Coordinates of C-alpha atoms and ligand atoms in Angstrom, one line a residue:
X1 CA 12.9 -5.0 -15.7
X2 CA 12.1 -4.0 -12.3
X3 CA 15.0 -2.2 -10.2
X4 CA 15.4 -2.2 -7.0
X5 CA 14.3 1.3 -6.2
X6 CA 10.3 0.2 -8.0
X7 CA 9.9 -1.6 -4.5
X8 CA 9.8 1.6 -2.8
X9 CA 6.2 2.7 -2.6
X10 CA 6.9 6.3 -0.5
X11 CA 3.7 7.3 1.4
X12 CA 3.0 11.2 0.9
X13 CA 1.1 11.4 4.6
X14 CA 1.1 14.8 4.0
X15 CA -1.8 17.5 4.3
X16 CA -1.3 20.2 1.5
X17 CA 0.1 20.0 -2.1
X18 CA 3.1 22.1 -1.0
X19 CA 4.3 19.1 1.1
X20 CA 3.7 16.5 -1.0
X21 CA 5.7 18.5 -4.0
X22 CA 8.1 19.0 -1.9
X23 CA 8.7 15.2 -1.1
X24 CA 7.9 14.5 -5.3
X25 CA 10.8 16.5 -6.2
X26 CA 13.1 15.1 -3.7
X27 CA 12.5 11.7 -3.9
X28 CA 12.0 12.0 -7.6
X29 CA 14.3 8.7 -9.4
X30 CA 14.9 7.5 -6.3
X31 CA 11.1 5.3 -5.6
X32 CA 9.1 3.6 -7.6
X33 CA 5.5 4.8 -6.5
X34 CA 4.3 7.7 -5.1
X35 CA 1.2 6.5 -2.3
X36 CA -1.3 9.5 -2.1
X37 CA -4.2 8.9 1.0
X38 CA -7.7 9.7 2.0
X39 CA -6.4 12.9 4.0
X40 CA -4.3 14.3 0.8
X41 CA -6.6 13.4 -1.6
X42 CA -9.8 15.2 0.2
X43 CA -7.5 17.9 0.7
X44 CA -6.2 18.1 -2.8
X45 CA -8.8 16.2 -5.4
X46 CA -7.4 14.5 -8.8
X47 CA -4.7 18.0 -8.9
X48 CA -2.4 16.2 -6.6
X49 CA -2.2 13.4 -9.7
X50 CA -1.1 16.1 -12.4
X51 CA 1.5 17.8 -9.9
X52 CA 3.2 14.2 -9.6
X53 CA 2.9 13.7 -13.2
X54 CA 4.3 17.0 -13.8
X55 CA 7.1 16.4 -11.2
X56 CA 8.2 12.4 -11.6
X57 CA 8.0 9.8 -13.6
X58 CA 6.6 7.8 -10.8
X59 CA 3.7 5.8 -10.5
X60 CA 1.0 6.7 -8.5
X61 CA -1.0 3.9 -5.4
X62 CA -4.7 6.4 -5.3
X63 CA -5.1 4.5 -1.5
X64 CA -8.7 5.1 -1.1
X65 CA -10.3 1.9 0.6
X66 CA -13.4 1.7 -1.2
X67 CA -16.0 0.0 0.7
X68 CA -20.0 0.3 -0.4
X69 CA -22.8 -1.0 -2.8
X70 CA -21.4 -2.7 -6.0
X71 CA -22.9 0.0 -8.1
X72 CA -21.2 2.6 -6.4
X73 CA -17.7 0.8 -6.1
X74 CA -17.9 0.1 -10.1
X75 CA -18.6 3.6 -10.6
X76 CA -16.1 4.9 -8.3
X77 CA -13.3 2.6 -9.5
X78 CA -14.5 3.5 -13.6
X79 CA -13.7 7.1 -12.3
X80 CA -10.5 5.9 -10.6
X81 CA -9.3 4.2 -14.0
X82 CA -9.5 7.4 -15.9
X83 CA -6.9 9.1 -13.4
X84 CA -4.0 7.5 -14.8
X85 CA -2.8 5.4 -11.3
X86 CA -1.5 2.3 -10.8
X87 CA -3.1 1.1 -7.6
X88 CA -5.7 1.7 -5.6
X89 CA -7.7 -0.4 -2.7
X90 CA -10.9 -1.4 -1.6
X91 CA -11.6 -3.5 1.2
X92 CA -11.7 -7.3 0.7
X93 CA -14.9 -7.6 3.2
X94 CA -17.5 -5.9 1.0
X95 CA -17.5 -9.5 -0.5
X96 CA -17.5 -10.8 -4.4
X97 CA -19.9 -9.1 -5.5
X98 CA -18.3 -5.7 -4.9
X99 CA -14.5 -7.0 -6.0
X100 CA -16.0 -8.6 -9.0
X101 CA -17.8 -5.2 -9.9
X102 CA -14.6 -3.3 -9.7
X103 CA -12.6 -5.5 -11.3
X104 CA -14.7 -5.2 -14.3
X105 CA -14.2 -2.1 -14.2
X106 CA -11.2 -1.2 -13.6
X107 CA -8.9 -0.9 -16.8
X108 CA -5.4 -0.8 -16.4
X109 CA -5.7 0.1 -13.1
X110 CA -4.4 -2.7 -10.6
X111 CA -6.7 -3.3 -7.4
X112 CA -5.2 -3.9 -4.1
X113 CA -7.5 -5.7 -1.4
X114 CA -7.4 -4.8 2.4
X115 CA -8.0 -8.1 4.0
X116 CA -8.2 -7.3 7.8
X117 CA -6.8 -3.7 9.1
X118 CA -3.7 -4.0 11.2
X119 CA -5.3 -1.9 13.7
X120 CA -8.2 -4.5 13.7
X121 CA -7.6 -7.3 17.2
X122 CA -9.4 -10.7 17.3
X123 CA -11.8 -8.5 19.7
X124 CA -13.3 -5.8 17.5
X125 CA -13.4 -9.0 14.8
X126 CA -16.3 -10.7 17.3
X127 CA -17.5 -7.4 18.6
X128 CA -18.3 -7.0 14.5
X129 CA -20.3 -9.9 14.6
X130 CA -17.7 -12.5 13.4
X131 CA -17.4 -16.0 14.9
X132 CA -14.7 -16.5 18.1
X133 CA -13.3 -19.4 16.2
X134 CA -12.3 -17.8 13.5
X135 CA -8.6 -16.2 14.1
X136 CA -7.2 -13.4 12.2
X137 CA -4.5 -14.9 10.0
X138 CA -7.4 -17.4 8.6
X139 CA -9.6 -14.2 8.4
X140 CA -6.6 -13.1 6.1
X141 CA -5.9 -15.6 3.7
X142 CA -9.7 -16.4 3.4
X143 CA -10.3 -12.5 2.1
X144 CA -7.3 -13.1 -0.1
X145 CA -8.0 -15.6 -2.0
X146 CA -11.9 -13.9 -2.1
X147 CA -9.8 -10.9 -3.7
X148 CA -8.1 -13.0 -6.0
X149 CA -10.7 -15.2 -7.5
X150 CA -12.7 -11.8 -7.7
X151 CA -10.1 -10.2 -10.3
X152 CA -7.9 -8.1 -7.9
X153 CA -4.1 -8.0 -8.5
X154 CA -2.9 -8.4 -4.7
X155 CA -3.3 -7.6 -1.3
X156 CA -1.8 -5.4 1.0
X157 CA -0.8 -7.1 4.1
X158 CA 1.8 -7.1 7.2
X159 CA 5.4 -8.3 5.5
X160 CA 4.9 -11.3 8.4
X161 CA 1.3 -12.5 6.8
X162 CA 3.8 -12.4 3.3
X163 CA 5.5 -16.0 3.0
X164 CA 2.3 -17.5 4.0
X165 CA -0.2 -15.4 1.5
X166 CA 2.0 -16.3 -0.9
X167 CA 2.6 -20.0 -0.2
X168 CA -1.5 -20.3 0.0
X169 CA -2.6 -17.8 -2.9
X170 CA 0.4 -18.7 -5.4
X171 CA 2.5 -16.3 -7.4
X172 CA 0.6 -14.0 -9.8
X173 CA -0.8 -11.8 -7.1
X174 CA 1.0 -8.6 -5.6
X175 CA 1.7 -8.4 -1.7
X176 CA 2.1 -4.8 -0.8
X177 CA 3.7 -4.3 2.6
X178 CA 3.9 -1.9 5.1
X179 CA 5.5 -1.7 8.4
X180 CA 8.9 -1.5 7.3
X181 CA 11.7 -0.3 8.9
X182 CA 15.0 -0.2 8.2
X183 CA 17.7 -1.3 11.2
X184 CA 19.6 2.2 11.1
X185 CA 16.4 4.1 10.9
X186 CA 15.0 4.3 14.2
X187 CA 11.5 6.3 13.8
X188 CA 10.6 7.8 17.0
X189 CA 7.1 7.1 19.1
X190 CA 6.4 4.9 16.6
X191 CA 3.0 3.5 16.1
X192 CA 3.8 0.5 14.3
X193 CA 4.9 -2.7 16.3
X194 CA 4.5 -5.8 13.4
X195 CA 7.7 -4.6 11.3
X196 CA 10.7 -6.0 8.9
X197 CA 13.4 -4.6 7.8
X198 CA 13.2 -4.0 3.8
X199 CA 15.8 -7.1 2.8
X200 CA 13.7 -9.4 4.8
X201 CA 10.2 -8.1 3.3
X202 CA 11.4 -8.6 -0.2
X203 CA 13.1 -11.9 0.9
X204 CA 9.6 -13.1 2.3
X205 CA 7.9 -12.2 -0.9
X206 CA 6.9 -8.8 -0.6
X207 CA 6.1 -6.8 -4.1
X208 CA 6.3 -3.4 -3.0
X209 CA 7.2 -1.8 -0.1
X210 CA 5.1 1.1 1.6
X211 CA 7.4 3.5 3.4
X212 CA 6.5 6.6 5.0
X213 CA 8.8 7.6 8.3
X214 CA 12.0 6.1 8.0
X215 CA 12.3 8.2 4.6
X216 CA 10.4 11.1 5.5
X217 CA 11.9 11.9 9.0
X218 CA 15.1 10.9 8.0
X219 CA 17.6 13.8 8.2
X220 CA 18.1 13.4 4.1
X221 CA 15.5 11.5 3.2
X222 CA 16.7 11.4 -0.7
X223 CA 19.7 9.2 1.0
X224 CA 17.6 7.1 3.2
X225 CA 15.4 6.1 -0.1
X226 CA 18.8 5.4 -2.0
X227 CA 19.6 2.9 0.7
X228 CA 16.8 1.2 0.8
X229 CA 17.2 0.2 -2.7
X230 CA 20.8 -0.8 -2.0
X231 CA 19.9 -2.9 0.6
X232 CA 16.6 -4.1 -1.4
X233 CA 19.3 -5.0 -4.6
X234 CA 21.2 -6.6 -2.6
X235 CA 19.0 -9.3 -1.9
X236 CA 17.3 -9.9 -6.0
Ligands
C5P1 O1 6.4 3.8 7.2 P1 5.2 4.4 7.9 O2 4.7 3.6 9.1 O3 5.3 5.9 8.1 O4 4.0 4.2 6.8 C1 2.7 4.5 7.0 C2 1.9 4.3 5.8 O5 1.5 2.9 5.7 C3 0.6 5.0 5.9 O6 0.3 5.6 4.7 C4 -0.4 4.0 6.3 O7 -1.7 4.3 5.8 C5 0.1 2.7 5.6 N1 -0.4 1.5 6.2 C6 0.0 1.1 7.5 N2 -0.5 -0.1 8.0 C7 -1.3 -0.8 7.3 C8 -1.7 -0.4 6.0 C9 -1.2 0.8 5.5 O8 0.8 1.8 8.2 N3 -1.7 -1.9 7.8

């Protein structure tokens, strides 16, 4: 049964294997996941996997955003599969014939589909070549359901694109949010402006939670992940 600490995906936005160690033994029980990205894992290679085995019993989100050929996304994710992780992404816009080829081969491993980049406005969409018309939040749920009929698991998306995902894709299909902050954990010069708080993610249908900030800067950040889950519990 899931508890309400496996919610908590913590992003290690760190750049050596010292720091994320240090964050793997501290947080250690207290998330479910353990998110490891582009910078880390250039830095670090598969190693950074076997020090978080060796560390937690945590699973492991390998967010690498795969975006090429078919043939080299099948390969890449055949690789990923033999790493032992429970997630990783690839974008939703290289199209079904690149989902498809990862799903099959993908094993165990669960892919997660980037539908449109937060950072991404309705302007760099038509500088890109796509239509005017078309507005984001269809952009969204059209790559979703791509993603979905392709073989991924899920999606990761803002926790406000959540209810509607869901209400349009259906259950069966992950929604990873990030852009979550807690009310009592103010994160300063922060870059993120489309947030919720982590009751109101899970309330709106969110799977899992990515957190990075409000745990790591928090003056204990063991504490901070604790209350997460309390207030995540108190809304199951
Ligand atoms: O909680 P915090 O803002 O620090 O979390 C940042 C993490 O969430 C980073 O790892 C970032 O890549 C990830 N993320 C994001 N916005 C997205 C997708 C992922 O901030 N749209």
């Amino acid at each position: 049964m899931k508890k309400p600490s496996d919610y908590i995906i913590f992003a290690l936005d760190v750049d050596s294997m010292e720091k994320a160690s240090h964050f793997a033994r501290l947080l250690s029980g207290t998330v479910g996941m353990f998110k490891i990205g582009l910078e880390l894992f250039i830095r670090t290679g598969p190693d950074i996997i076997k020090m978080i085995r060796e560390i937690s019993g945590a699973e492991i989100f390998l967010d690498l955003k795969l975006h090429d050929i078919p043939e080299t996304v099948k390969k890449s994710v055949s690789v990923i599969s033999g790493l032992d992780v429970r997630f990783t992404t690839l974008h939703a816009s290289g199209g079904t014939k690149m989902l498809g080829a990862a799903a099959g081969a993908s094993g165990n491993l669960d892919l997660l589909a980037v539908t449109v980049l937060t950072s991404t406005s309705a302007s760099d969409l038509a500088e890109t070549g796509h239509d005017k018309s078309i507005n984001t939040e269809s952009l969204v749920v059209m790559r979703a359901q791509l993603a979905k009929n392709a073989g991924c698991s899920g999606v990761v998306c803002s926790a406000l694109e959540a209810s509607m995902i869901r209400q349009r894709i259906g259950n069966d299909f992950y929604l990873v949010t990030p852009g979550i902050r807690p009310s009592w954990e103010v994160v300063k010069e922060d870059d993120q402006s489309r947030i919720m708080t982590p009751a109101r993610a899970v309330s709106e249908g969110s799977d899992y939670l990515v957190i990075g900030r409000p745990i790591s800067r928090a003056s204990d950040p063991r504490a901070s992940a604790l209350r997460i889950a309390d207030e995540i519990a108190a809304v199951l």
